[in-house]
PDB file of C-alpha atoms in Angstrom:
ATOM      1  CA  CYS A   1      84.933 106.385  87.294  1.00 40.00           C
ATOM      2  CA  GLY A   2      88.139 105.074  85.753  1.00 37.00           C
ATOM      3  CA  PHE A   3      90.121 104.834  88.973  1.00 35.00           C
ATOM      4  CA  TYR A   4      87.544 102.460  90.472  1.00 36.00           C
ATOM      5  CA  SER A   5      87.753 100.048  87.561  1.00 37.00           C
ATOM      6  CA  LYS A   6      91.555  99.990  87.853  1.00 39.00           C
ATOM      7  CA  ARG A   7      91.384  99.393  91.583  1.00 39.00           C
ATOM      8  CA  VAL A   8      88.881  96.542  91.178  1.00 40.00           C
ATOM      9  CA  GLU A   9      91.073  94.915  88.517  1.00 42.00           C
ATOM     10  CA  LYS A  10      94.085  94.970  90.838  1.00 45.00           C
ATOM     11  CA  GLN A  11      92.055  93.652  93.761  1.00 43.00           C
ATOM     12  CA  MET A  12      90.870  90.776  91.592  1.00 42.00           C
ATOM     13  CA  ASP A  13      94.505  89.625  91.352  1.00 50.00           C
ATOM     14  CA  TYR A  14      94.923  89.592  95.135  1.00 56.00           C
ATOM     15  CA  SER A  15      94.697  85.997  96.372  1.00 56.00           C
ATOM     16  CA  GLY A  16      94.357  86.642 100.106  1.00 63.00           C
ATOM     17  CA  TRP A  17      96.862  83.897 100.940  1.00 58.00           C
ATOM     18  CA  GLU A  18      97.718  85.474 104.306  1.00 64.00           C
ATOM     19  CA  LEU A  19      94.129  85.326 105.621  1.00 69.00           C
ATOM     20  CA  GLU A  20      94.570  81.777 106.915  1.00 69.00           C
ATOM     21  CA  TYR A  21      97.350  82.970 109.237  1.00 66.00           C
ATOM     22  CA  PHE A  22      95.616  86.044 110.586  1.00 75.00           C
ATOM     23  CA  ASP A  23      92.230  84.386 110.982  1.00 82.00           C
ATOM     24  CA  ARG A  24      93.884  82.303 113.705  1.00 82.00           C
ATOM     25  CA  SER A  25      95.053  85.426 115.531  1.00 89.00           C
ATOM     26  CA  THR A  26      92.159  85.410 117.965  1.00 93.00           C
ATOM     27  CA  ASN A  27      93.927  87.450 120.657  1.00 95.00           C
ATOM     28  CA  PHE A  28      94.493  90.269 118.201  1.00 95.00           C
ATOM     29  CA  ARG A  29      90.898  90.125 116.946  1.00 95.00           C
ATOM     30  CA  ASN A  30      89.584  90.214 120.506  1.00 97.00           C
ATOM     31  CA  TYR A  31      91.767  93.220 121.317  1.00 98.00           C
ATOM     32  CA  GLU A  32      90.790  94.991 118.106  1.00 97.00           C
ATOM     33  CA  PHE A  33      87.075  94.628 118.785  1.00 97.00           C
ATOM     34  CA  GLU A  34      87.468  95.689 122.407  1.00 97.00           C
ATOM     35  CA  LEU A  35      88.686  98.988 120.997  1.00 98.00           C
ATOM     36  CA  ILE A  36      86.085  99.494 118.254  1.00 98.00           C
ATOM     37  CA  SER A  37      82.927  97.657 119.380  1.00 97.00           C
ATOM     38  CA  LYS A  38      81.342 100.784 120.868  1.00 97.00           C
ATOM     39  CA  TYR A  39      81.204 102.287 117.374  1.00 98.00           C
ATOM     40  CA  ILE A  40      79.447  99.329 115.729  1.00 97.00           C
ATOM     41  CA  LYS A  41      75.684  99.841 115.634  1.00 95.00           C
ATOM     42  CA  GLY A  42      72.584  99.749 113.465  1.00 95.00           C
ATOM     43  CA  LYS A  43      72.897  98.944 109.783  1.00 97.00           C
ATOM     44  CA  ILE A  44      76.450  97.851 109.035  1.00 98.00           C
ATOM     45  CA  LEU A  45      78.599  97.726 105.912  1.00 98.00           C
ATOM     46  CA  GLU A  46      81.879  95.809 106.090  1.00 98.00           C
ATOM     47  CA  VAL A  47      84.152  96.485 103.130  1.00 98.00           C
ATOM     48  CA  GLY A  48      86.601  93.718 102.245  1.00 96.00           C
ATOM     49  CA  PRO A  49      85.447  91.178 104.861  1.00 96.00           C
ATOM     50  CA  GLY A  50      87.931  88.493 103.760  1.00 92.00           C
ATOM     51  CA  SER A  51      86.864  85.134 105.126  1.00 92.00           C
ATOM     52  CA  GLY A  52      84.060  86.731 107.165  1.00 94.00           C
ATOM     53  CA  ILE A  53      85.838  86.016 110.447  1.00 94.00           C
ATOM     54  CA  ASN A  54      84.918  89.436 111.857  1.00 95.00           C
ATOM     55  CA  LEU A  55      81.187  88.750 111.825  1.00 96.00           C
ATOM     56  CA  LYS A  56      81.343  86.621 114.944  1.00 93.00           C
ATOM     57  CA  TYR A  57      82.394  89.756 116.837  1.00 95.00           C
ATOM     58  CA  TYR A  58      79.544  92.012 115.781  1.00 96.00           C
ATOM     59  CA  ALA A  59      76.814  90.068 113.938  1.00 93.00           C
ATOM     60  CA  ASP A  60      73.505  89.141 115.531  1.00 88.00           C
ATOM     61  CA  SER A  61      69.948  88.603 114.326  1.00 75.00           C
ATOM     62  CA  GLU A  62      69.027  92.214 115.139  1.00 78.00           C
ATOM     63  CA  LYS A  63      71.609  93.795 112.810  1.00 89.00           C
ATOM     64  CA  ASP A  64      71.293  94.267 109.061  1.00 95.00           C
ATOM     65  CA  ILE A  65      74.697  93.631 107.521  1.00 97.00           C
ATOM     66  CA  VAL A  66      76.109  94.145 104.036  1.00 97.00           C
ATOM     67  CA  LEU A  67      79.403  92.501 103.048  1.00 98.00           C
ATOM     68  CA  LEU A  68      81.093  94.214 100.111  1.00 98.00           C
ATOM     69  CA  GLU A  69      83.885  92.272  98.400  1.00 96.00           C
ATOM     70  CA  THR A  70      85.547  93.031  95.044  1.00 94.00           C
ATOM     71  CA  ASN A  71      87.540  89.800  94.731  1.00 93.00           C
ATOM     72  CA  LYS A  72      85.514  87.073  92.982  1.00 94.00           C
ATOM     73  CA  LYS A  73      87.292  84.134  94.632  1.00 92.00           C
ATOM     74  CA  ILE A  74      86.945  85.569  98.123  1.00 92.00           C
ATOM     75  CA  PHE A  75      83.349  86.559  97.388  1.00 96.00           C
ATOM     76  CA  LYS A  76      82.495  82.984  96.381  1.00 95.00           C
ATOM     77  CA  ASN A  77      83.797  81.698  99.715  1.00 93.00           C
ATOM     78  CA  LEU A  78      81.713  84.300 101.528  1.00 95.00           C
ATOM     79  CA  HIS A  79      78.659  83.349  99.496  1.00 95.00           C
ATOM     80  CA  ASP A  80      79.089  79.679 100.409  1.00 95.00           C
ATOM     81  CA  LYS A  81      79.275  80.583 104.116  1.00 94.00           C
ATOM     82  CA  PHE A  82      76.527  83.180 104.439  1.00 94.00           C
ATOM     83  CA  VAL A  83      74.069  82.696 101.584  1.00 89.00           C
ATOM     84  CA  ASN A  84      71.410  81.345 103.966  1.00 91.00           C
ATOM     85  CA  GLU A  85      71.762  84.146 106.550  1.00 90.00           C
ATOM     86  CA  ALA A  86      68.641  86.282 106.161  1.00 88.00           C
ATOM     87  CA  ASN A  87      70.116  89.458 107.667  1.00 94.00           C
ATOM     88  CA  ILE A  88      73.383  89.350 105.677  1.00 96.00           C
ATOM     89  CA  LYS A  89      73.524  90.734 102.147  1.00 96.00           C
ATOM     90  CA  LEU A  90      76.515  89.932  99.909  1.00 97.00           C
ATOM     91  CA  ILE A  91      77.690  92.233  97.107  1.00 97.00           C
ATOM     92  CA  ASN A  92      80.529  91.458  94.689  1.00 97.00           C
ATOM     93  CA  SER A  93      81.481  95.004  93.710  1.00 96.00           C
ATOM     94  CA  ASP A  94      83.182  98.161  95.022  1.00 96.00           C
ATOM     95  CA  ILE A  95      82.045 101.096  97.117  1.00 97.00           C
ATOM     96  CA  ASN A  96      81.236 103.225  94.070  1.00 96.00           C
ATOM     97  CA  THR A  97      78.184 101.064  93.300  1.00 96.00           C
ATOM     98  CA  ILE A  98      76.609 101.526  96.747  1.00 97.00           C
ATOM     99  CA  ASP A  99      73.946 104.170  97.408  1.00 94.00           C
ATOM    100  CA  THR A 100      72.396 102.836 100.632  1.00 96.00           C
ATOM    101  CA  LYS A 101      72.976 104.659 103.927  1.00 97.00           C
ATOM    102  CA  PHE A 102      74.573 102.938 106.941  1.00 98.00           C
ATOM    103  CA  ASP A 103      75.098 103.587 110.639  1.00 97.00           C
ATOM    104  CA  THR A 104      78.537 101.930 110.672  1.00 98.00           C
ATOM    105  CA  ILE A 105      81.023 101.244 107.885  1.00 98.00           C
ATOM    106  CA  LEU A 106      84.014  99.037 108.668  1.00 98.00           C
ATOM    107  CA  TYR A 107      87.381  98.833 106.929  1.00 98.00           C
ATOM    108  CA  LEU A 108      89.343  96.330 109.004  1.00 97.00           C
ATOM    109  CA  ASP A 109      92.816  95.945 107.496  1.00 95.00           C
ATOM    110  CA  VAL A 110      91.383  96.870 104.088  1.00 97.00           C
ATOM    111  CA  LEU A 111      92.110 100.538 103.291  1.00 98.00           C
ATOM    112  CA  GLU A 112      95.784  99.758 102.661  1.00 97.00           C
ATOM    113  CA  HIS A 113      94.676  97.494  99.775  1.00 95.00           C
ATOM    114  CA  ILE A 114      92.929 100.370  97.988  1.00 96.00           C
ATOM    115  CA  GLU A 115      94.969 102.465  95.586  1.00 96.00           C
ATOM    116  CA  TYR A 116      92.842 105.617  95.723  1.00 97.00           C
ATOM    117  CA  ASP A 117      92.252 105.678  99.453  1.00 98.00           C
ATOM    118  CA  GLU A 118      91.158 109.301  99.874  1.00 98.00           C
ATOM    119  CA  GLN A 119      88.426 108.960  97.249  1.00 98.00           C
ATOM    120  CA  GLU A 120      87.329 105.747  98.970  1.00 98.00           C
ATOM    121  CA  ILE A 121      87.087 107.447 102.354  1.00 98.00           C
ATOM    122  CA  LEU A 122      85.048 110.349 100.986  1.00 98.00           C
ATOM    123  CA  LYS A 123      82.652 108.011  99.191  1.00 98.00           C
ATOM    124  CA  SER A 124      82.176 105.873 102.318  1.00 98.00           C
ATOM    125  CA  TYR A 125      81.691 108.936 104.492  1.00 98.00           C
ATOM    126  CA  SER A 126      78.908 110.094 102.155  1.00 98.00           C
ATOM    127  CA  LEU A 127      77.094 106.796 102.805  1.00 98.00           C
ATOM    128  CA  LEU A 128      76.831 107.347 106.566  1.00 98.00           C
ATOM    129  CA  ASN A 129      73.638 108.307 108.307  1.00 98.00           C
ATOM    130  CA  ASN A 130      73.898 111.345 110.575  1.00 97.00           C
ATOM    131  CA  GLY A 131      75.758 110.285 113.708  1.00 97.00           C
ATOM    132  CA  GLY A 132      77.172 107.226 111.928  1.00 98.00           C
ATOM    133  CA  TYR A 133      80.735 105.940 112.245  1.00 98.00           C
ATOM    134  CA  LEU A 134      83.366 105.124 109.653  1.00 98.00           C
ATOM    135  CA  VAL A 135      85.893 102.779 111.315  1.00 98.00           C
ATOM    136  CA  PHE A 136      89.370 102.019 110.004  1.00 98.00           C
ATOM    137  CA  VAL A 137      91.977  99.619 111.325  1.00 98.00           C
ATOM    138  CA  VAL A 138      95.147  99.827 109.227  1.00 98.00           C
ATOM    139  CA  PRO A 139      98.822  98.808 109.431  1.00 97.00           C
ATOM    140  CA  ALA A 140     100.885 101.605 110.968  1.00 98.00           C
ATOM    141  CA  PHE A 141     104.041 103.485 109.982  1.00 98.00           C
ATOM    142  CA  GLN A 142     105.102 103.748 106.369  1.00 97.00           C
ATOM    143  CA  PHE A 143     108.783 103.220 107.264  1.00 95.00           C
ATOM    144  CA  LEU A 144     107.838  99.625 108.171  1.00 95.00           C
ATOM    145  CA  PHE A 145     106.632  98.944 104.600  1.00 94.00           C
ATOM    146  CA  THR A 146     108.303  95.776 103.243  1.00 87.00           C
ATOM    147  CA  ASN A 147     108.101  93.251 100.419  1.00 84.00           C
ATOM    148  CA  TYR A 148     105.588  91.415 102.590  1.00 83.00           C
ATOM    149  CA  ASP A 149     103.213  94.370 102.272  1.00 89.00           C
ATOM    150  CA  ILE A 150     103.605  94.228  98.511  1.00 88.00           C
ATOM    151  CA  SER A 151     103.025  90.454  98.439  1.00 84.00           C
ATOM    152  CA  VAL A 152      99.654  90.808 100.203  1.00 86.00           C
ATOM    153  CA  GLY A 153      98.460  93.701  98.068  1.00 89.00           C
ATOM    154  CA  HIS A 154      99.209  96.692 100.295  1.00 94.00           C
ATOM    155  CA  TYR A 155      99.765 100.077  98.693  1.00 97.00           C
ATOM    156  CA  ARG A 156     100.943 101.708 101.903  1.00 97.00           C
ATOM    157  CA  ARG A 157     100.990 101.766 105.692  1.00 98.00           C
ATOM    158  CA  TYR A 158      99.550 104.711 107.650  1.00 98.00           C
ATOM    159  CA  ASN A 159     100.768 107.301 110.094  1.00 97.00           C
ATOM    160  CA  ASN A 160      98.207 109.054 112.261  1.00 98.00           C
ATOM    161  CA  SER A 161      99.223 112.324 110.629  1.00 98.00           C
ATOM    162  CA  PHE A 162      97.501 111.167 107.418  1.00 98.00           C
ATOM    163  CA  PHE A 163      94.111 110.891 109.134  1.00 98.00           C
ATOM    164  CA  LYS A 164      94.585 114.150 111.046  1.00 98.00           C
ATOM    165  CA  LYS A 165      95.334 116.046 107.847  1.00 98.00           C
ATOM    166  CA  PHE A 166      92.580 114.326 105.877  1.00 98.00           C
ATOM    167  CA  SER A 167      89.948 115.014 108.552  1.00 98.00           C
ATOM    168  CA  LYS A 168      90.947 118.671 108.839  1.00 97.00           C
ATOM    169  CA  ASN A 169      91.060 119.248 105.082  1.00 98.00           C
ATOM    170  CA  ASN A 170      87.618 117.705 104.577  1.00 97.00           C
ATOM    171  CA  ASN A 171      85.945 119.091 107.717  1.00 97.00           C
ATOM    172  CA  ILE A 172      85.281 115.602 109.080  1.00 98.00           C
ATOM    173  CA  ASN A 173      84.987 114.859 112.779  1.00 98.00           C
ATOM    174  CA  CYS A 174      87.642 112.347 113.897  1.00 98.00           C
ATOM    175  CA  VAL A 175      86.485 110.953 117.256  1.00 98.00           C
ATOM    176  CA  GLU A 176      89.279 108.415 117.822  1.00 98.00           C
ATOM    177  CA  LEU A 177      92.789 108.049 116.450  1.00 98.00           C
ATOM    178  CA  LYS A 178      95.427 105.939 118.120  1.00 98.00           C
ATOM    179  CA  TYR A 179      98.100 103.325 117.577  1.00 98.00           C
ATOM    180  CA  PHE A 180      97.872  99.949 119.269  1.00 98.00           C
ATOM    181  CA  ASP A 181      99.796  96.673 119.618  1.00 98.00           C
ATOM    182  CA  CYS A 182     103.256  97.977 120.555  1.00 97.00           C
ATOM    183  CA  PHE A 183     104.839  94.486 120.644  1.00 95.00           C
ATOM    184  CA  GLY A 184     103.513  93.836 117.155  1.00 95.00           C
ATOM    185  CA  PHE A 185     105.420  96.947 116.069  1.00 96.00           C
ATOM    186  CA  PHE A 186     108.689  95.292 117.081  1.00 94.00           C
ATOM    187  CA  PHE A 187     107.746  92.072 115.275  1.00 90.00           C
ATOM    188  CA  ILE A 188     107.209  94.008 112.048  1.00 90.00           C
ATOM    189  CA  LEU A 189     110.424  95.964 112.597  1.00 92.00           C
ATOM    190  CA  ALA A 190     112.393  92.742 113.102  1.00 88.00           C
ATOM    191  CA  ALA A 191     110.856  91.249 109.949  1.00 83.00           C
ATOM    192  CA  LYS A 192     111.942  94.333 108.014  1.00 85.00           C
ATOM    193  CA  LEU A 193     115.484  94.330 109.389  1.00 87.00           C
ATOM    194  CA  PHE A 194     116.007  90.604 108.826  1.00 80.00           C
ATOM    195  CA  ARG A 195     113.878  90.418 105.657  1.00 72.00           C
ATOM    196  CA  SER A 196     111.827  87.559 107.112  1.00 62.00           C
ATOM    197  CA  ASN A 197     109.117  87.351 104.469  1.00 58.00           C
ATOM    198  CA  GLU A 198     108.928  83.595 103.827  1.00 55.00           C
ATOM    199  CA  LYS A 199     105.540  82.045 104.554  1.00 59.00           C
ATOM    200  CA  LYS A 200     106.952  79.565 107.119  1.00 58.00           C
ATOM    201  CA  THR A 201     108.563  82.424 109.034  1.00 64.00           C
ATOM    202  CA  ILE A 202     105.399  84.498 108.822  1.00 68.00           C
ATOM    203  CA  ASN A 203     103.328  81.586 110.141  1.00 70.00           C
ATOM    204  CA  LEU A 204     105.588  81.109 113.184  1.00 73.00           C
ATOM    205  CA  GLY A 205     105.931  84.829 113.771  1.00 79.00           C
ATOM    206  CA  THR A 206     102.174  85.308 113.604  1.00 85.00           C
ATOM    207  CA  PHE A 207     101.653  82.578 116.205  1.00 87.00           C
ATOM    208  CA  ILE A 208     104.184  84.106 118.642  1.00 91.00           C
ATOM    209  CA  TRP A 209     102.894  87.642 118.038  1.00 92.00           C
ATOM    210  CA  ASN A 210      99.306  86.593 118.745  1.00 93.00           C
ATOM    211  CA  MET A 211     100.357  84.956 122.024  1.00 95.00           C
ATOM    212  CA  LEU A 212     101.939  88.234 123.142  1.00 95.00           C
ATOM    213  CA  ILE A 213      98.892  90.414 122.485  1.00 96.00           C
ATOM    214  CA  PRO A 214      97.974  90.539 126.226  1.00 97.00           C
ATOM    215  CA  VAL A 215     101.443  92.009 126.867  1.00 96.00           C
ATOM    216  CA  SER A 216     100.840  94.591 124.149  1.00 97.00           C
ATOM    217  CA  LYS A 217      97.515  95.535 125.746  1.00 97.00           C
ATOM    218  CA  PHE A 218      99.256  96.185 129.048  1.00 97.00           C
ATOM    219  CA  PHE A 219     102.086  98.276 127.617  1.00 98.00           C
ATOM    220  CA  ASP A 220      99.869 100.168 125.178  1.00 98.00           C
ATOM    221  CA  LYS A 221      98.252 101.811 128.186  1.00 97.00           C
ATOM    222  CA  ILE A 222     101.595 102.610 129.781  1.00 98.00           C
ATOM    223  CA  ILE A 223     102.949 104.294 126.652  1.00 97.00           C
ATOM    224  CA  PHE A 224      99.596 106.009 125.931  1.00 97.00           C
ATOM    225  CA  ASN A 225      99.295 104.304 122.539  1.00 97.00           C
ATOM    226  CA  SER A 226     102.197 106.351 121.183  1.00 97.00           C
ATOM    227  CA  PHE A 227     103.137 103.660 118.659  1.00 97.00           C
ATOM    228  CA  GLY A 228     102.038 100.195 117.543  1.00 98.00           C
ATOM    229  CA  LYS A 229     101.700  97.734 114.694  1.00 96.00           C
ATOM    230  CA  SER A 230      98.287  99.112 113.768  1.00 97.00           C
ATOM    231  CA  THR A 231      96.273 102.277 114.070  1.00 98.00           C
ATOM    232  CA  ILE A 232      92.565 102.914 114.606  1.00 98.00           C
ATOM    233  CA  CYS A 233      90.773 105.868 113.084  1.00 98.00           C
ATOM    234  CA  VAL A 234      87.066 106.540 113.652  1.00 98.00           C
ATOM    235  CA  LEU A 235      85.266 109.288 111.733  1.00 98.00           C
ATOM    236  CA  LYS A 236      81.788 110.453 112.755  1.00 98.00           C
ATOM    237  CA  LYS A 237      79.159 111.947 110.443  1.00 97.00           C
ATOM    238  CA  LYS A 238      78.080 115.315 111.780  1.00 87.00           C
TER     239      LYS A 238
END
């Protein structure tokens, strides 16, 4: 399809410069996987795995894992890291080339990089085994969209209303949908208001934000996950 070739071409231009900052955000990663780990099972496809940092949270010798990456530079780094791992398969392509079925498909801060997101979701959903999970973690609230989002290849941020409408329109079972990381929300808001998009500022801000994740975890429960920096959506194959 034409839209896939255009999307792949744009993704090829994305350098992934911000990965080095967010790979160090271990508190956020730990929190993220506390929320989604119960949905990760069986044969797993991770789309857009970046540096591969997420594997330490879900990979083991019992799981068959496929890493799907469109960007050639990022793929090469993944290949150098995981080429000798027998249970990890690496594919340098996009979702449209996949025809294998999976029990879990992960898009962890990836869907926002994909121009034709609804087509992507439908294609991924079709690749699930019955009872399988399609897991998204995405940046929340479109009104927080800034030049930073553009600089790292984002097309959009997401409100929960998008996933509610999409699930209803396509008769898909959404089993979890919630915002998280309320303090991170204020960090992004401050960056937007003060236009703090320089890499030095982002590096410092990322460090402080990561240190405050335990505070976010506490207050997320108090406010019933009514807002946050990110949102989680989990779709289940009927």
